[in-house]
Short mmCIF file of the N, C-alpha and C atoms (twelve columns), coordinates in Angstrom:
data_MODEL
# 
_entry.id   MODEL 
# 
loop_
_atom_site.group_PDB 
_atom_site.id 
_atom_site.type_symbol 
_atom_site.label_atom_id 
_atom_site.label_alt_id 
_atom_site.label_comp_id 
_atom_site.label_asym_id 
_atom_site.label_seq_id 
_atom_site.Cartn_x 
_atom_site.Cartn_y 
_atom_site.Cartn_z 
_atom_site.pdbx_PDB_model_num 
ATOM 1   N N  . VAL A 1  86.837 328.911 -76.465 1 
ATOM 2   C CA . VAL A 1  87.132 327.612 -75.902 1 
ATOM 3   C C  . VAL A 1  86.461 326.513 -76.738 1 
ATOM 4   N N  . LEU A 2  85.170 326.688 -77.058 1 
ATOM 5   C CA . LEU A 2  84.466 325.643 -77.804 1 
ATOM 6   C C  . LEU A 2  85.045 325.448 -79.202 1 
ATOM 7   N N  . ARG A 3  85.519 326.532 -79.803 1 
ATOM 8   C CA . ARG A 3  86.105 326.421 -81.144 1 
ATOM 9   C C  . ARG A 3  87.347 325.533 -81.149 1 
ATOM 10  N N  . SER A 4  87.982 325.357 -80.010 1 
ATOM 11  C CA . SER A 4  89.199 324.547 -79.943 1 
ATOM 12  C C  . SER A 4  88.906 323.049 -79.774 1 
ATOM 13  N N  . ILE A 5  87.648 322.683 -79.596 1 
ATOM 14  C CA . ILE A 5  87.295 321.270 -79.423 1 
ATOM 15  C C  . ILE A 5  87.231 320.604 -80.796 1 
ATOM 16  N N  . PRO A 6  88.016 319.556 -80.993 1 
ATOM 17  C CA . PRO A 6  87.991 318.853 -82.283 1 
ATOM 18  C C  . PRO A 6  86.594 318.298 -82.595 1 
ATOM 19  N N  . GLY A 7  86.178 318.489 -83.837 1 
ATOM 20  C CA . GLY A 7  84.900 317.945 -84.285 1 
ATOM 21  C C  . GLY A 7  83.696 318.815 -83.999 1 
ATOM 22  N N  . ILE A 8  83.901 319.941 -83.336 1 
ATOM 23  C CA . ILE A 8  82.795 320.847 -83.027 1 
ATOM 24  C C  . ILE A 8  82.772 321.961 -84.071 1 
ATOM 25  N N  . GLU A 9  81.618 322.157 -84.676 1 
ATOM 26  C CA . GLU A 9  81.422 323.272 -85.604 1 
ATOM 27  C C  . GLU A 9  80.374 324.190 -84.993 1 
ATOM 28  N N  . LEU A 10 80.771 325.412 -84.671 1 
ATOM 29  C CA . LEU A 10 79.842 326.364 -84.071 1 
ATOM 30  C C  . LEU A 10 79.116 327.123 -85.171 1 
ATOM 31  N N  . THR A 11 77.822 327.283 -84.996 1 
ATOM 32  C CA . THR A 11 76.996 327.979 -85.967 1 
ATOM 33  C C  . THR A 11 76.048 328.902 -85.226 1 
ATOM 34  N N  . ASP A 12 75.948 330.134 -85.687 1 
ATOM 35  C CA . ASP A 12 74.967 331.052 -85.120 1 
ATOM 36  C C  . ASP A 12 73.608 330.753 -85.734 1 
ATOM 37  N N  . ILE A 13 72.571 330.972 -84.957 1 
ATOM 38  C CA . ILE A 13 71.218 330.753 -85.458 1 
ATOM 39  C C  . ILE A 13 70.618 332.080 -85.913 1 
ATOM 40  N N  . PRO A 14 69.619 332.039 -86.789 1 
ATOM 41  C CA . PRO A 14 68.920 333.272 -87.146 1 
ATOM 42  C C  . PRO A 14 68.300 333.898 -85.901 1 
ATOM 43  N N  . GLU A 15 68.300 335.208 -85.861 1 
ATOM 44  C CA . GLU A 15 67.729 335.968 -84.747 1 
ATOM 45  C C  . GLU A 15 68.310 335.551 -83.401 1 
ATOM 46  N N  . ALA A 16 69.601 335.322 -83.376 1 
ATOM 47  C CA . ALA A 16 70.261 334.902 -82.131 1 
ATOM 48  C C  . ALA A 16 70.043 335.916 -81.006 1 
ATOM 49  N N  . GLU A 17 69.858 337.165 -81.381 1 
ATOM 50  C CA . GLU A 17 69.704 338.218 -80.378 1 
ATOM 51  C C  . GLU A 17 68.319 338.229 -79.732 1 
ATOM 52  N N  . VAL A 18 67.354 337.509 -80.291 1 
ATOM 53  C CA . VAL A 18 65.993 337.490 -79.755 1 
ATOM 54  C C  . VAL A 18 65.923 336.531 -78.566 1 
ATOM 55  N N  . CYS A 19 65.320 336.993 -77.492 1 
ATOM 56  C CA . CYS A 19 65.194 336.207 -76.262 1 
ATOM 57  C C  . CYS A 19 64.413 334.919 -76.508 1 
ATOM 58  N N  . CYS A 20 64.747 333.882 -75.765 1 
ATOM 59  C CA . CYS A 20 64.053 332.588 -75.873 1 
ATOM 60  C C  . CYS A 20 62.744 332.585 -75.091 1 
ATOM 61  N N  . GLY A 21 62.525 333.600 -74.258 1 
ATOM 62  C CA . GLY A 21 61.295 333.689 -73.485 1 
ATOM 63  C C  . GLY A 21 61.437 333.331 -72.019 1 
ATOM 64  N N  . SER A 22 62.594 332.843 -71.614 1 
ATOM 65  C CA . SER A 22 62.783 332.476 -70.216 1 
ATOM 66  C C  . SER A 22 62.939 333.736 -69.364 1 
ATOM 67  N N  . ALA A 23 63.978 334.494 -69.613 1 
ATOM 68  C CA . ALA A 23 64.198 335.804 -68.984 1 
ATOM 69  C C  . ALA A 23 63.883 335.827 -67.491 1 
ATOM 70  N N  . GLY A 24 64.563 335.001 -66.746 1 
ATOM 71  C CA . GLY A 24 64.344 334.977 -65.297 1 
ATOM 72  C C  . GLY A 24 62.995 334.375 -64.974 1 
ATOM 73  N N  . THR A 25 62.081 335.204 -64.472 1 
ATOM 74  C CA . THR A 25 60.743 334.715 -64.131 1 
ATOM 75  C C  . THR A 25 59.704 335.063 -65.198 1 
ATOM 76  N N  . TYR A 26 60.138 335.621 -66.310 1 
ATOM 77  C CA . TYR A 26 59.198 336.034 -67.361 1 
ATOM 78  C C  . TYR A 26 58.331 334.870 -67.820 1 
ATOM 79  N N  . ASN A 27 58.927 333.686 -67.963 1 
ATOM 80  C CA . ASN A 27 58.146 332.530 -68.424 1 
ATOM 81  C C  . ASN A 27 57.095 332.105 -67.392 1 
ATOM 82  N N  . LEU A 28 57.261 332.513 -66.142 1 
ATOM 83  C CA . LEU A 28 56.259 332.228 -65.114 1 
ATOM 84  C C  . LEU A 28 55.182 333.304 -65.072 1 
ATOM 85  N N  . LEU A 29 55.597 334.559 -65.290 1 
ATOM 86  C CA . LEU A 29 54.665 335.681 -65.216 1 
ATOM 87  C C  . LEU A 29 53.881 335.884 -66.503 1 
ATOM 88  N N  . GLU A 30 54.488 335.571 -67.636 1 
ATOM 89  C CA . GLU A 30 53.870 335.753 -68.954 1 
ATOM 90  C C  . GLU A 30 54.035 334.475 -69.777 1 
ATOM 91  N N  . PRO A 31 53.424 333.378 -69.346 1 
ATOM 92  C CA . PRO A 31 53.685 332.094 -69.998 1 
ATOM 93  C C  . PRO A 31 53.317 332.040 -71.479 1 
ATOM 94  N N  . GLU A 32 52.238 332.688 -71.885 1 
ATOM 95  C CA . GLU A 32 51.832 332.631 -73.297 1 
ATOM 96  C C  . GLU A 32 52.870 333.305 -74.196 1 
ATOM 97  N N  . THR A 33 53.270 334.506 -73.825 1 
ATOM 98  C CA . THR A 33 54.285 335.216 -74.608 1 
ATOM 99  C C  . THR A 33 55.615 334.483 -74.547 1 
ATOM 100 N N  . ALA A 34 55.962 333.966 -73.384 1 
ATOM 101 C CA . ALA A 34 57.216 333.215 -73.243 1 
ATOM 102 C C  . ALA A 34 57.208 331.984 -74.144 1 
ATOM 103 N N  . ASN A 35 56.079 331.293 -74.231 1 
ATOM 104 C CA . ASN A 35 55.981 330.127 -75.108 1 
ATOM 105 C C  . ASN A 35 56.104 330.518 -76.572 1 
ATOM 106 N N  . GLN A 36 55.531 331.661 -76.942 1 
ATOM 107 C CA . GLN A 36 55.657 332.142 -78.324 1 
ATOM 108 C C  . GLN A 36 57.121 332.436 -78.655 1 
ATOM 109 N N  . LEU A 37 57.805 333.097 -77.734 1 
ATOM 110 C CA . LEU A 37 59.229 333.381 -77.943 1 
ATOM 111 C C  . LEU A 37 60.041 332.094 -77.983 1 
ATOM 112 N N  . GLY A 38 59.707 331.159 -77.111 1 
ATOM 113 C CA . GLY A 38 60.405 329.879 -77.095 1 
ATOM 114 C C  . GLY A 38 60.232 329.124 -78.399 1 
ATOM 115 N N  . GLU A 39 59.014 329.133 -78.927 1 
ATOM 116 C CA . GLU A 39 58.769 328.449 -80.205 1 
ATOM 117 C C  . GLU A 39 59.529 329.135 -81.343 1 
ATOM 118 N N  . ARG A 40 59.546 330.458 -81.321 1 
ATOM 119 C CA . ARG A 40 60.304 331.202 -82.347 1 
ATOM 120 C C  . ARG A 40 61.783 330.822 -82.300 1 
ATOM 121 N N  . LYS A 41 62.340 330.775 -81.087 1 
ATOM 122 C CA . LYS A 41 63.749 330.396 -80.922 1 
ATOM 123 C C  . LYS A 41 63.962 328.959 -81.392 1 
ATOM 124 N N  . ALA A 42 63.063 328.061 -80.998 1 
ATOM 125 C CA . ALA A 42 63.191 326.651 -81.381 1 
ATOM 126 C C  . ALA A 42 63.145 326.487 -82.898 1 
ATOM 127 N N  . ARG A 43 62.250 327.196 -83.554 1 
ATOM 128 C CA . ARG A 43 62.156 327.096 -85.022 1 
ATOM 129 C C  . ARG A 43 63.417 327.635 -85.693 1 
ATOM 130 N N  . ASN A 44 63.979 328.696 -85.133 1 
ATOM 131 C CA . ASN A 44 65.240 329.219 -85.677 1 
ATOM 132 C C  . ASN A 44 66.369 328.206 -85.499 1 
ATOM 133 N N  . ILE A 45 66.382 327.544 -84.373 1 
ATOM 134 C CA . ILE A 45 67.387 326.501 -84.133 1 
ATOM 135 C C  . ILE A 45 67.191 325.358 -85.123 1 
ATOM 136 N N  . LEU A 46 65.956 324.908 -85.273 1 
ATOM 137 C CA . LEU A 46 65.666 323.793 -86.175 1 
ATOM 138 C C  . LEU A 46 66.045 324.109 -87.617 1 
ATOM 139 N N  . SER A 47 65.959 325.379 -88.000 1 
ATOM 140 C CA . SER A 47 66.304 325.758 -89.377 1 
ATOM 141 C C  . SER A 47 67.770 325.487 -89.698 1 
ATOM 142 N N  . MET A 48 68.596 325.370 -88.667 1 
ATOM 143 C CA . MET A 48 70.030 325.114 -88.859 1 
ATOM 144 C C  . MET A 48 70.360 323.619 -88.809 1 
ATOM 145 N N  . GLN A 49 69.395 322.788 -88.461 1 
ATOM 146 C CA . GLN A 49 69.556 321.332 -88.376 1 
ATOM 147 C C  . GLN A 49 70.786 320.915 -87.553 1 
ATOM 148 N N  . PRO A 50 70.872 321.398 -86.304 1 
ATOM 149 C CA . PRO A 50 72.048 321.070 -85.486 1 
ATOM 150 C C  . PRO A 50 72.000 319.646 -84.928 1 
ATOM 151 N N  . ASP A 51 73.179 319.119 -84.634 1 
ATOM 152 C CA . ASP A 51 73.281 317.833 -83.940 1 
ATOM 153 C C  . ASP A 51 73.073 318.015 -82.443 1 
ATOM 154 N N  . MET A 52 73.414 319.208 -81.953 1 
ATOM 155 C CA . MET A 52 73.260 319.526 -80.538 1 
ATOM 156 C C  . MET A 52 73.204 321.038 -80.381 1 
ATOM 157 N N  . ILE A 53 72.782 321.460 -79.203 1 
ATOM 158 C CA . ILE A 53 72.705 322.876 -78.859 1 
ATOM 159 C C  . ILE A 53 73.511 323.082 -77.590 1 
ATOM 160 N N  . ALA A 54 74.239 324.194 -77.534 1 
ATOM 161 C CA . ALA A 54 74.964 324.551 -76.310 1 
ATOM 162 C C  . ALA A 54 74.618 325.986 -75.939 1 
ATOM 163 N N  . THR A 55 74.230 326.180 -74.697 1 
ATOM 164 C CA . THR A 55 73.998 327.516 -74.174 1 
ATOM 165 C C  . THR A 55 74.430 327.547 -72.711 1 
ATOM 166 N N  . ALA A 56 75.026 328.650 -72.309 1 
ATOM 167 C CA . ALA A 56 75.551 328.774 -70.953 1 
ATOM 168 C C  . ALA A 56 74.490 329.205 -69.947 1 
ATOM 169 N N  . ASN A 57 73.339 329.663 -70.417 1 
ATOM 170 C CA . ASN A 57 72.303 330.146 -69.519 1 
ATOM 171 C C  . ASN A 57 71.345 329.005 -69.167 1 
ATOM 172 N N  . PRO A 58 71.274 328.615 -67.894 1 
ATOM 173 C CA . PRO A 58 70.406 327.492 -67.510 1 
ATOM 174 C C  . PRO A 58 68.931 327.724 -67.836 1 
ATOM 175 N N  . GLY A 59 68.462 328.954 -67.668 1 
ATOM 176 C CA . GLY A 59 67.068 329.261 -68.003 1 
ATOM 177 C C  . GLY A 59 66.801 329.074 -69.481 1 
ATOM 178 N N  . CYS A 60 67.728 329.547 -70.313 1 
ATOM 179 C CA . CYS A 60 67.597 329.370 -71.765 1 
ATOM 180 C C  . CYS A 60 67.645 327.893 -72.126 1 
ATOM 181 N N  . LEU A 61 68.533 327.165 -71.489 1 
ATOM 182 C CA . LEU A 61 68.664 325.734 -71.766 1 
ATOM 183 C C  . LEU A 61 67.329 325.017 -71.519 1 
ATOM 184 N N  . LEU A 62 66.700 325.290 -70.383 1 
ATOM 185 C CA . LEU A 62 65.414 324.662 -70.058 1 
ATOM 186 C C  . LEU A 62 64.305 325.120 -71.002 1 
ATOM 187 N N  . GLN A 63 64.261 326.409 -71.302 1 
ATOM 188 C CA . GLN A 63 63.220 326.964 -72.180 1 
ATOM 189 C C  . GLN A 63 63.337 326.398 -73.594 1 
ATOM 190 N N  . ILE A 64 64.550 326.345 -74.111 1 
ATOM 191 C CA . ILE A 64 64.769 325.837 -75.468 1 
ATOM 192 C C  . ILE A 64 64.426 324.353 -75.537 1 
ATOM 193 N N  . LYS A 65 64.873 323.584 -74.557 1 
ATOM 194 C CA . LYS A 65 64.557 322.147 -74.537 1 
ATOM 195 C C  . LYS A 65 63.044 321.933 -74.490 1 
ATOM 196 N N  . ALA A 66 62.350 322.681 -73.646 1 
ATOM 197 C CA . ALA A 66 60.896 322.545 -73.531 1 
ATOM 198 C C  . ALA A 66 60.210 322.923 -74.840 1 
ATOM 199 N N  . SER A 67 60.675 323.977 -75.478 1 
ATOM 200 C CA . SER A 67 60.075 324.421 -76.742 1 
ATOM 201 C C  . SER A 67 60.297 323.400 -77.846 1 
ATOM 202 N N  . LEU A 68 61.497 322.856 -77.924 1 
ATOM 203 C CA . LEU A 68 61.778 321.820 -78.920 1 
ATOM 204 C C  . LEU A 68 60.931 320.576 -78.658 1 
ATOM 205 N N  . ASN A 69 60.769 320.211 -77.402 1 
ATOM 206 C CA . ASN A 69 59.944 319.048 -77.052 1 
ATOM 207 C C  . ASN A 69 58.485 319.273 -77.433 1 
ATOM 208 N N  . ARG A 70 57.967 320.494 -77.198 1 
ATOM 209 C CA . ARG A 70 56.582 320.803 -77.576 1 
ATOM 210 C C  . ARG A 70 56.392 320.694 -79.089 1 
ATOM 211 N N  . LEU A 71 57.431 321.016 -79.847 1 
ATOM 212 C CA . LEU A 71 57.367 320.903 -81.308 1 
ATOM 213 C C  . LEU A 71 57.605 319.469 -81.777 1 
ATOM 214 N N  . GLY A 72 57.903 318.582 -80.838 1 
ATOM 215 C CA . GLY A 72 58.135 317.181 -81.177 1 
ATOM 216 C C  . GLY A 72 59.478 316.924 -81.820 1 
ATOM 217 N N  . THR A 73 60.430 317.822 -81.575 1 
ATOM 218 C CA . THR A 73 61.757 317.700 -82.199 1 
ATOM 219 C C  . THR A 73 62.865 317.924 -81.178 1 
ATOM 220 N N  . PRO A 74 62.971 317.046 -80.186 1 
ATOM 221 C CA . PRO A 74 64.037 317.236 -79.191 1 
ATOM 222 C C  . PRO A 74 65.420 317.122 -79.827 1 
ATOM 223 N N  . ILE A 75 66.312 317.960 -79.380 1 
ATOM 224 C CA . ILE A 75 67.714 317.962 -79.816 1 
ATOM 225 C C  . ILE A 75 68.553 317.961 -78.546 1 
ATOM 226 N N  . PRO A 76 69.619 317.161 -78.479 1 
ATOM 227 C CA . PRO A 76 70.480 317.212 -77.297 1 
ATOM 228 C C  . PRO A 76 70.908 318.656 -77.009 1 
ATOM 229 N N  . SER A 77 70.677 319.097 -75.790 1 
ATOM 230 C CA . SER A 77 70.969 320.473 -75.387 1 
ATOM 231 C C  . SER A 77 71.847 320.435 -74.150 1 
ATOM 232 N N  . LEU A 78 72.996 321.077 -74.239 1 
ATOM 233 C CA . LEU A 78 74.010 320.973 -73.197 1 
ATOM 234 C C  . LEU A 78 74.520 322.338 -72.764 1 
ATOM 235 N N  . HIS A 79 75.090 322.370 -71.573 1 
ATOM 236 C CA . HIS A 79 75.860 323.528 -71.122 1 
ATOM 237 C C  . HIS A 79 77.246 323.393 -71.754 1 
ATOM 238 N N  . PRO A 80 77.871 324.485 -72.179 1 
ATOM 239 C CA . PRO A 80 79.201 324.401 -72.797 1 
ATOM 240 C C  . PRO A 80 80.234 323.651 -71.956 1 
ATOM 241 N N  . VAL A 81 80.130 323.726 -70.636 1 
ATOM 242 C CA . VAL A 81 81.081 323.017 -69.777 1 
ATOM 243 C C  . VAL A 81 80.972 321.506 -69.989 1 
ATOM 244 N N  . GLN A 82 79.778 321.014 -70.296 1 
ATOM 245 C CA . GLN A 82 79.617 319.587 -70.579 1 
ATOM 246 C C  . GLN A 82 80.398 319.187 -71.834 1 
ATOM 247 N N  . LEU A 83 80.440 320.071 -72.824 1 
ATOM 248 C CA . LEU A 83 81.218 319.793 -74.039 1 
ATOM 249 C C  . LEU A 83 82.707 319.803 -73.748 1 
ATOM 250 N N  . VAL A 84 83.148 320.774 -72.965 1 
ATOM 251 C CA . VAL A 84 84.563 320.848 -72.596 1 
ATOM 252 C C  . VAL A 84 84.950 319.606 -71.800 1 
ATOM 253 N N  . ASP A 85 84.124 319.239 -70.831 1 
ATOM 254 C CA . ASP A 85 84.393 318.049 -70.015 1 
ATOM 255 C C  . ASP A 85 84.495 316.797 -70.886 1 
ATOM 256 N N  . ALA A 86 83.555 316.609 -71.792 1 
ATOM 257 C CA . ALA A 86 83.572 315.429 -72.668 1 
ATOM 258 C C  . ALA A 86 84.822 315.418 -73.532 1 
ATOM 259 N N  . SER A 87 85.234 316.586 -74.003 1 
ATOM 260 C CA . SER A 87 86.438 316.680 -74.834 1 
ATOM 261 C C  . SER A 87 87.686 316.309 -74.038 1 
ATOM 262 N N  . ILE A 88 87.792 316.815 -72.834 1 
ATOM 263 C CA . ILE A 88 88.952 316.522 -71.982 1 
ATOM 264 C C  . ILE A 88 89.024 315.032 -71.672 1 
ATOM 265 N N  . ARG A 89 87.869 314.429 -71.390 1 
ATOM 266 C CA . ARG A 89 87.842 313.009 -71.046 1 
ATOM 267 C C  . ARG A 89 87.848 312.103 -72.274 1 
ATOM 268 N N  . GLY A 90 87.681 312.691 -73.457 1 
ATOM 269 C CA . GLY A 90 87.695 311.900 -74.686 1 
ATOM 270 C C  . GLY A 90 86.471 311.019 -74.857 1 
ATOM 271 N N  . VAL A 91 85.323 311.516 -74.397 1 
ATOM 272 C CA . VAL A 91 84.082 310.752 -74.503 1 
ATOM 273 C C  . VAL A 91 83.052 311.532 -75.323 1 
ATOM 274 N N  . THR A 92 82.008 310.841 -75.746 1 
ATOM 275 C CA . THR A 92 80.913 311.488 -76.460 1 
ATOM 276 C C  . THR A 92 80.136 312.355 -75.475 1 
ATOM 277 N N  . PRO A 93 79.779 313.594 -75.873 1 
ATOM 278 C CA . PRO A 93 79.009 314.454 -74.970 1 
ATOM 279 C C  . PRO A 93 77.695 313.801 -74.557 1 
ATOM 280 N N  . PRO A 94 77.216 314.104 -73.351 1 
ATOM 281 C CA . PRO A 94 75.959 313.532 -72.870 1 
ATOM 282 C C  . PRO A 94 74.823 313.843 -73.846 1 
ATOM 283 N N  . GLY A 95 73.935 312.894 -74.027 1 
ATOM 284 C CA . GLY A 95 72.793 313.108 -74.903 1 
ATOM 285 C C  . GLY A 95 73.040 312.728 -76.346 1 
ATOM 286 N N  . LEU A 96 74.286 312.467 -76.721 1 
ATOM 287 C CA . LEU A 96 74.602 312.108 -78.096 1 
ATOM 288 C C  . LEU A 96 74.912 310.632 -78.253 1 
ATOM 289 N N  . VAL A 97 74.818 309.904 -77.151 1 
ATOM 290 C CA . VAL A 97 75.137 308.472 -77.181 1 
ATOM 291 C C  . VAL A 97 74.027 307.717 -77.880 1 
# 
């Protein structure tokens, strides 16, 4: 679906298969390890220099945003449905204005 949106270029990040550290309640039960995983994920994302990030998992979305913010490099992070909605309505996705 996202590939059909004009102007969107999808790119996989390095180590995409590695957890961001959220994993349900893992970030609450093991915050230090979860933060390490979150930073690893954030650095992999930053290596691709994206304009925005899209993930369907709400826990991942929050963890990635928090990790990027801790690194001082916030990037607009959206649920894929927000991109589809913006495309249908012909508007700029939230966070990119």
